[in-house]
Amino acid sequence: MKRLISERSVWPSPHFVQEHRQDMVAVCAELVTGLTSSPARLAPKYFYDALGSRLFDAITELDEYYPTRTEAAIFESRVREMARHVAAGAVWFDLGAGSCAKAASLFGVMRPGAYVPIDISVDYLRGSVAALQERHPALPMLGLGLDFSSALELPAEADAWLSGHDLRAAARCVFYPGSSIGNFAPDEALRLLGQARALCDGGGAGSGLLIGVDRVKAKAVLDLAYDDALGVTAAFNRNLLRHVNRLLGSDIQPAHWRHVAFYNEAESRIEMHLQAVGAQTVAWPGGQRTFADGERLHTENSYKWTPEAFEGLLRQAGFGEVTHWSDERGWFSVFWAQAS
Ligand code: AVJ
């Protein structure tokens, strides 16, 4: 049946869905559990308040922090090769999409059939998705607010949206750039990759995962990447305390905590900690904790992988054919893992 021009020119506007948010009671309980554990710990997801997100953007511009620009160069030089694997017309699920800039830079060559950016809060996506929709008026877009670190599963509303756009049988590309997979310990990473694989299985032939992974390398390079000369990463780390104070009503003094970051070779991971400068007591409504001078609060792990080990992980998660692209120094890799 012929369609009227006027009908076709009614372009879609982005749709948004927010999965249940964690309530403040649960957030505070999690923070108190972390603060009262030995050693104390706070999850890296709390880095990213408004200032933290800006500080992270600043980190990506540091000379020492190679991952972002190395990954961008791999995509830039190899996108045509990648496009032979990623089906045109696929529904793209962009994990931790934020500004949507990385995925959007690939659209011209990759030709997705729909775009589903996912971030912990749909509020982080509204502005960027609306702007992107203007540049790609004919591309259906669904912004999803979802904490995929606890479970990567499509809400029923997202399934309905895909059906409504005749996209239930389309190939699916799960896009997870930036080496954020590094925040997960190997067993948790395996679980998330398994869920990504299951998400691919919901789509047609040619589905798969396109993921950026930071690699094991010389300790000196890694140490500097997480402890830069300007102290931006130190500020990023300490800012977590400001954010926690706001969430919990605690009185932690960022100035009294020193940034500590190092590559733990035995565990293949960067560890970031905050170390108490002088003994101190931290209080919050309903509790408190005393820290000895030099006592540490663990804020982040960032695991590094060899290509062999990461390919093994992808296979364990049930993926089939695996391809990867790297920079000349072998510092970063982008993997394509076919779902079947
Ligand atoms: C956003 C998790 C990929 O581990 O390199 C950067 C976060 N922490 N500098 C990383 C981070 C300190 C980053 N990831």
Coordinates of C-alpha atoms and ligand atoms in Angstrom, one line a residue:
M1 CA 0.0 0.0 0.0
K2 CA 1.3 3.4 -0.9
R3 CA 1.8 5.8 1.9
L4 CA 1.0 9.5 1.7
I5 CA 4.0 11.8 1.9
S6 CA 2.3 13.7 4.7
E7 CA 2.0 10.6 6.7
R8 CA 5.7 9.8 6.3
S9 CA 6.7 13.2 7.3
V10 CA 5.2 12.8 10.7
W11 CA 8.5 12.0 12.4
P12 CA 8.7 10.2 15.7
S13 CA 9.7 12.0 18.9
P14 CA 11.7 10.2 21.5
H15 CA 9.8 8.1 24.1
F16 CA 11.0 7.8 27.7
V17 CA 10.5 5.0 30.3
Q18 CA 11.8 5.0 33.9
E19 CA 12.1 1.7 35.7
H20 CA 11.4 1.9 39.5
R21 CA 14.0 4.1 41.1
Q22 CA 15.8 3.0 44.2
D23 CA 14.2 4.9 47.1
M24 CA 16.2 7.1 49.5
V25 CA 15.7 4.6 52.3
A26 CA 17.4 1.9 50.4
V27 CA 20.2 4.3 49.2
C28 CA 20.9 5.4 52.7
A29 CA 20.9 1.8 54.0
E30 CA 23.4 0.9 51.3
L31 CA 25.7 3.8 52.2
V32 CA 25.6 3.1 55.9
T33 CA 26.4 -0.6 55.3
G34 CA 29.4 0.5 53.2
L35 CA 30.6 3.1 55.7
T36 CA 30.4 0.7 58.6
S37 CA 32.0 -2.2 56.9
S38 CA 35.7 -3.1 57.4
P39 CA 37.3 -1.9 55.3
A40 CA 34.7 0.8 54.5
R41 CA 33.5 1.0 50.9
L42 CA 31.3 3.3 48.8
A43 CA 30.2 2.2 45.3
P44 CA 31.6 4.0 42.2
K45 CA 28.1 4.8 41.0
Y46 CA 28.1 7.6 43.6
F47 CA 30.9 9.4 41.7
Y48 CA 28.4 10.7 39.2
D49 CA 26.5 13.6 40.5
A50 CA 26.5 16.7 38.3
L51 CA 30.0 17.8 39.4
G52 CA 31.3 14.2 39.3
S53 CA 30.1 13.8 35.7
R54 CA 31.9 17.0 34.8
L55 CA 35.1 15.9 36.6
F56 CA 34.9 12.6 34.7
D57 CA 34.7 14.5 31.4
A58 CA 37.7 16.5 32.5
I59 CA 39.6 13.2 33.3
T60 CA 39.0 12.1 29.7
E61 CA 41.0 15.1 28.5
L62 CA 44.0 14.5 30.7
D63 CA 47.3 13.5 29.0
E64 CA 47.6 10.5 31.4
Y65 CA 44.1 9.1 30.9
Y66 CA 44.4 7.3 27.6
P67 CA 41.3 5.0 27.5
T68 CA 38.7 7.5 26.1
R69 CA 40.9 8.9 23.3
T70 CA 42.4 5.4 22.5
E71 CA 38.9 3.9 22.2
A72 CA 37.7 6.8 20.0
A73 CA 40.6 6.4 17.7
I74 CA 39.9 2.6 17.3
F75 CA 36.2 3.4 16.4
E76 CA 37.3 6.1 14.0
S77 CA 39.7 4.0 12.1
R78 CA 37.8 0.7 12.2
V79 CA 34.2 1.6 12.0
R80 CA 33.9 0.4 8.5
E81 CA 35.2 -3.0 9.4
M82 CA 33.0 -3.2 12.4
A83 CA 30.0 -2.4 10.2
R84 CA 30.5 -5.7 8.4
H85 CA 29.6 -7.4 11.6
V86 CA 26.9 -5.2 13.1
A87 CA 23.7 -5.6 11.1
A88 CA 22.3 -2.4 9.5
G89 CA 18.9 -1.8 10.8
A90 CA 19.7 -3.2 14.2
V91 CA 18.2 -1.9 17.4
W92 CA 21.0 -0.3 19.4
F93 CA 20.9 -0.7 23.2
D94 CA 23.5 1.9 24.5
L95 CA 24.5 1.0 28.1
G96 CA 25.3 4.1 30.2
A97 CA 24.6 6.3 27.2
G98 CA 24.7 9.7 29.0
S99 CA 25.4 12.2 26.3
C100 CA 24.8 9.5 23.5
A101 CA 27.8 11.0 21.7
K102 CA 29.8 7.8 21.2
A103 CA 26.9 5.9 19.6
A104 CA 25.8 8.9 17.6
S105 CA 29.2 9.2 16.0
L106 CA 28.8 5.7 14.6
F107 CA 25.3 6.1 13.2
G108 CA 26.4 7.4 9.8
V109 CA 28.3 4.2 9.0
M110 CA 26.3 1.7 11.2
R111 CA 22.8 2.7 10.1
P112 CA 20.8 1.5 13.2
G113 CA 17.1 0.9 12.9
A114 CA 16.3 2.2 16.3
Y115 CA 18.2 3.6 19.3
V116 CA 17.6 2.7 22.9
P117 CA 19.9 4.6 25.2
I118 CA 19.9 3.3 28.8
D119 CA 21.2 5.1 31.9
I120 CA 20.5 4.9 35.6
S121 CA 18.2 7.9 35.4
V122 CA 16.1 8.8 32.4
D123 CA 16.7 12.5 33.5
Y124 CA 20.3 12.1 32.2
L125 CA 19.0 11.2 28.8
R126 CA 16.1 13.6 28.1
G127 CA 18.2 16.5 26.8
S128 CA 20.7 14.5 24.8
V129 CA 18.1 12.2 23.2
A130 CA 15.9 15.1 22.3
A131 CA 18.8 16.8 20.6
L132 CA 19.9 13.6 18.8
Q133 CA 16.3 13.0 17.6
E134 CA 16.5 16.4 15.9
R135 CA 19.6 15.3 14.0
H136 CA 18.0 11.9 13.2
P137 CA 14.4 12.6 12.8
A138 CA 13.4 9.3 11.3
L139 CA 15.2 7.1 13.8
P140 CA 12.9 5.7 16.5
M141 CA 14.4 6.5 20.0
L142 CA 13.5 5.2 23.4
G143 CA 15.3 6.6 26.5
L144 CA 15.3 4.0 29.3
G145 CA 16.1 4.8 32.9
L146 CA 17.3 1.5 34.3
D147 CA 20.1 0.4 36.8
F148 CA 21.5 -2.3 34.5
S149 CA 24.3 -2.9 37.0
S150 CA 21.8 -4.8 39.2
A151 CA 20.0 -6.4 36.2
L152 CA 20.0 -5.8 32.5
E153 CA 16.4 -6.7 31.5
L154 CA 14.0 -4.8 29.3
P155 CA 10.9 -3.6 31.1
A156 CA 7.6 -4.6 29.5
E157 CA 7.0 -1.1 28.3
A158 CA 10.2 -1.3 26.2
D159 CA 9.1 -4.5 24.6
A160 CA 5.7 -3.0 23.8
W161 CA 7.5 0.0 22.3
L162 CA 9.6 -2.3 20.1
S163 CA 6.5 -4.2 18.9
G164 CA 4.8 -0.9 18.2
H165 CA 7.6 0.0 15.8
D166 CA 7.7 -3.4 14.2
L167 CA 11.1 -4.1 15.7
R168 CA 10.5 -7.3 17.6
A169 CA 12.3 -9.4 15.0
A170 CA 15.1 -6.9 14.2
A171 CA 18.8 -7.6 15.0
R172 CA 20.0 -6.1 18.3
C173 CA 23.3 -4.5 19.0
V174 CA 24.2 -4.1 22.7
F175 CA 26.7 -1.2 22.8
Y176 CA 28.8 -0.9 25.9
P177 CA 31.8 1.4 25.3
G178 CA 34.3 3.1 27.7
S179 CA 35.5 0.0 29.5
S180 CA 32.8 0.6 32.2
I181 CA 32.7 -3.2 32.3
G182 CA 35.9 -2.8 34.3
N183 CA 33.9 -1.7 37.3
F184 CA 32.6 -5.2 37.6
A185 CA 34.6 -8.1 39.2
P186 CA 35.0 -11.0 36.8
D187 CA 32.1 -13.0 38.2
E188 CA 29.8 -9.9 38.1
A189 CA 31.0 -9.1 34.6
L190 CA 30.1 -12.6 33.5
R191 CA 26.6 -12.2 34.9
L192 CA 26.1 -8.8 33.0
L193 CA 27.5 -10.2 29.8
G194 CA 25.2 -13.2 30.1
Q195 CA 22.3 -10.7 30.4
A196 CA 23.6 -8.8 27.4
R197 CA 23.6 -12.1 25.5
A198 CA 20.0 -12.8 26.6
L199 CA 19.0 -9.4 25.4
C200 CA 20.5 -10.2 22.0
D201 CA 18.6 -13.4 21.9
G202 CA 15.4 -11.4 22.0
G203 CA 16.3 -10.1 18.5
G204 CA 16.9 -11.6 15.1
A205 CA 20.0 -13.0 13.4
G206 CA 23.1 -10.9 13.4
S207 CA 22.7 -9.7 16.9
G208 CA 25.7 -9.1 19.2
L209 CA 27.6 -7.1 21.6
L210 CA 30.0 -4.2 20.8
I211 CA 32.1 -3.5 23.9
G212 CA 35.2 -1.4 24.8
V213 CA 37.6 -3.0 27.1
D214 CA 40.8 -1.5 28.8
R215 CA 43.7 -3.9 28.7
V216 CA 46.4 -5.1 31.1
K217 CA 49.5 -3.0 30.6
A218 CA 52.6 -1.6 32.3
K219 CA 51.8 -0.6 35.9
A220 CA 53.5 2.8 35.5
V221 CA 51.1 3.7 32.7
L222 CA 48.0 2.6 34.7
D223 CA 49.1 4.2 38.0
L224 CA 49.5 7.6 36.2
A225 CA 46.2 7.3 34.4
Y226 CA 44.4 7.1 37.8
D227 CA 46.6 9.5 39.7
D228 CA 47.2 12.5 37.3
A229 CA 49.5 15.4 37.9
L230 CA 46.7 18.0 38.0
G231 CA 44.8 16.1 40.6
V232 CA 41.6 15.9 38.6
T233 CA 41.1 12.2 39.5
A234 CA 41.8 13.0 43.1
A235 CA 39.0 15.6 43.0
F236 CA 36.8 13.1 41.2
N237 CA 37.4 10.6 44.0
R238 CA 36.9 13.1 46.9
N239 CA 33.8 14.5 45.3
L240 CA 32.1 11.2 46.0
L241 CA 32.2 12.3 49.7
R242 CA 30.3 15.5 48.9
H243 CA 27.7 13.5 47.1
V244 CA 27.4 11.0 49.9
N245 CA 27.0 13.8 52.5
R246 CA 24.2 15.2 50.4
L247 CA 22.4 11.8 50.1
L248 CA 23.0 10.6 53.7
G249 CA 23.2 13.9 55.6
S250 CA 26.7 12.8 56.8
D251 CA 29.5 15.2 57.7
I252 CA 32.6 13.7 55.9
Q253 CA 35.2 16.3 55.3
P254 CA 36.7 15.8 51.8
A255 CA 39.8 17.8 52.7
H256 CA 40.7 15.2 55.3
W257 CA 40.9 12.4 52.8
R258 CA 43.8 11.6 50.5
H259 CA 43.4 10.1 47.0
V260 CA 45.1 6.8 46.7
A261 CA 45.1 4.9 43.4
F262 CA 47.3 2.1 42.2
Y263 CA 47.4 -0.9 39.9
N264 CA 47.0 -4.2 41.8
E265 CA 48.8 -6.6 39.5
A266 CA 47.7 -9.7 41.3
E267 CA 44.1 -8.8 40.8
S268 CA 44.5 -7.1 37.3
R269 CA 42.7 -4.0 38.6
I270 CA 43.1 -0.4 39.5
E271 CA 42.0 0.3 43.0
M272 CA 40.9 3.7 44.2
H273 CA 40.7 4.5 47.9
L274 CA 40.3 7.5 50.1
Q275 CA 42.7 7.5 53.0
A276 CA 42.0 9.3 56.3
V277 CA 44.5 12.1 57.0
G278 CA 44.4 12.0 60.8
A279 CA 41.9 10.1 63.0
Q280 CA 38.3 11.3 62.4
T281 CA 34.7 10.5 63.2
V282 CA 32.1 10.6 60.6
A283 CA 28.5 11.0 61.7
W284 CA 25.1 10.7 60.0
P285 CA 21.5 10.8 61.2
G286 CA 21.3 7.6 63.4
G287 CA 25.0 6.6 63.4
Q288 CA 28.7 7.2 63.3
R289 CA 32.0 5.6 62.5
T290 CA 35.5 6.4 63.7
F291 CA 38.4 6.1 61.2
A292 CA 42.0 5.8 62.4
D293 CA 44.7 7.9 60.8
G294 CA 45.6 6.2 57.5
E295 CA 42.5 4.0 57.4
R296 CA 41.1 3.6 53.9
L297 CA 37.7 3.8 52.3
H298 CA 37.5 1.8 49.0
T299 CA 35.7 3.6 46.2
E300 CA 36.5 1.9 42.9
N301 CA 37.9 -1.1 41.2
S302 CA 38.7 -0.9 37.5
Y303 CA 39.6 -4.3 36.1
K304 CA 41.9 -4.6 33.1
W305 CA 41.8 -7.5 30.7
T306 CA 44.0 -9.4 28.3
P307 CA 42.2 -10.0 24.9
E308 CA 42.5 -13.8 25.6
A309 CA 40.9 -13.6 29.0
F310 CA 38.1 -11.3 27.8
E311 CA 37.3 -13.5 24.8
G312 CA 37.1 -16.4 27.2
L313 CA 34.6 -14.5 29.3
L314 CA 32.5 -13.6 26.3
R315 CA 32.4 -17.3 25.3
Q316 CA 31.5 -18.3 28.9
A317 CA 28.6 -15.8 28.7
G318 CA 27.4 -17.8 25.7
F319 CA 28.5 -15.6 22.8
G320 CA 29.7 -17.2 19.5
E321 CA 32.2 -15.7 17.1
V322 CA 34.4 -13.0 18.7
T323 CA 36.4 -10.3 16.8
H324 CA 38.4 -7.5 18.3
W325 CA 40.2 -4.3 17.2
S326 CA 43.0 -2.6 19.1
D327 CA 45.3 0.4 18.9
E328 CA 48.9 0.0 17.9
R329 CA 50.2 -0.1 21.5
G330 CA 47.6 -2.7 22.4
W331 CA 46.3 -0.6 25.3
F332 CA 42.6 -0.9 24.5
S333 CA 40.3 -3.2 22.6
V334 CA 36.8 -3.1 21.1
F335 CA 35.2 -6.5 20.9
W336 CA 32.4 -7.6 18.7
A337 CA 30.8 -10.8 20.0
Q338 CA 28.1 -12.4 17.9
A339 CA 25.1 -13.7 19.8
S340 CA 25.1 -17.1 18.1
Ligands
AVJ1 C1 34.1 5.1 33.7 C2 34.7 3.1 35.0 C3 35.5 3.4 32.8 O1 37.6 3.0 35.3 O2 38.6 4.2 33.9 C4 38.3 7.1 35.6 C5 36.2 5.6 35.8 N1 37.8 6.3 37.6 N2 39.2 7.5 36.5 C6 37.6 4.0 34.6 C7 37.4 6.3 36.3 C8 38.9 7.1 37.7 C9 36.4 4.9 34.5 N3 35.2 4.1 34.0

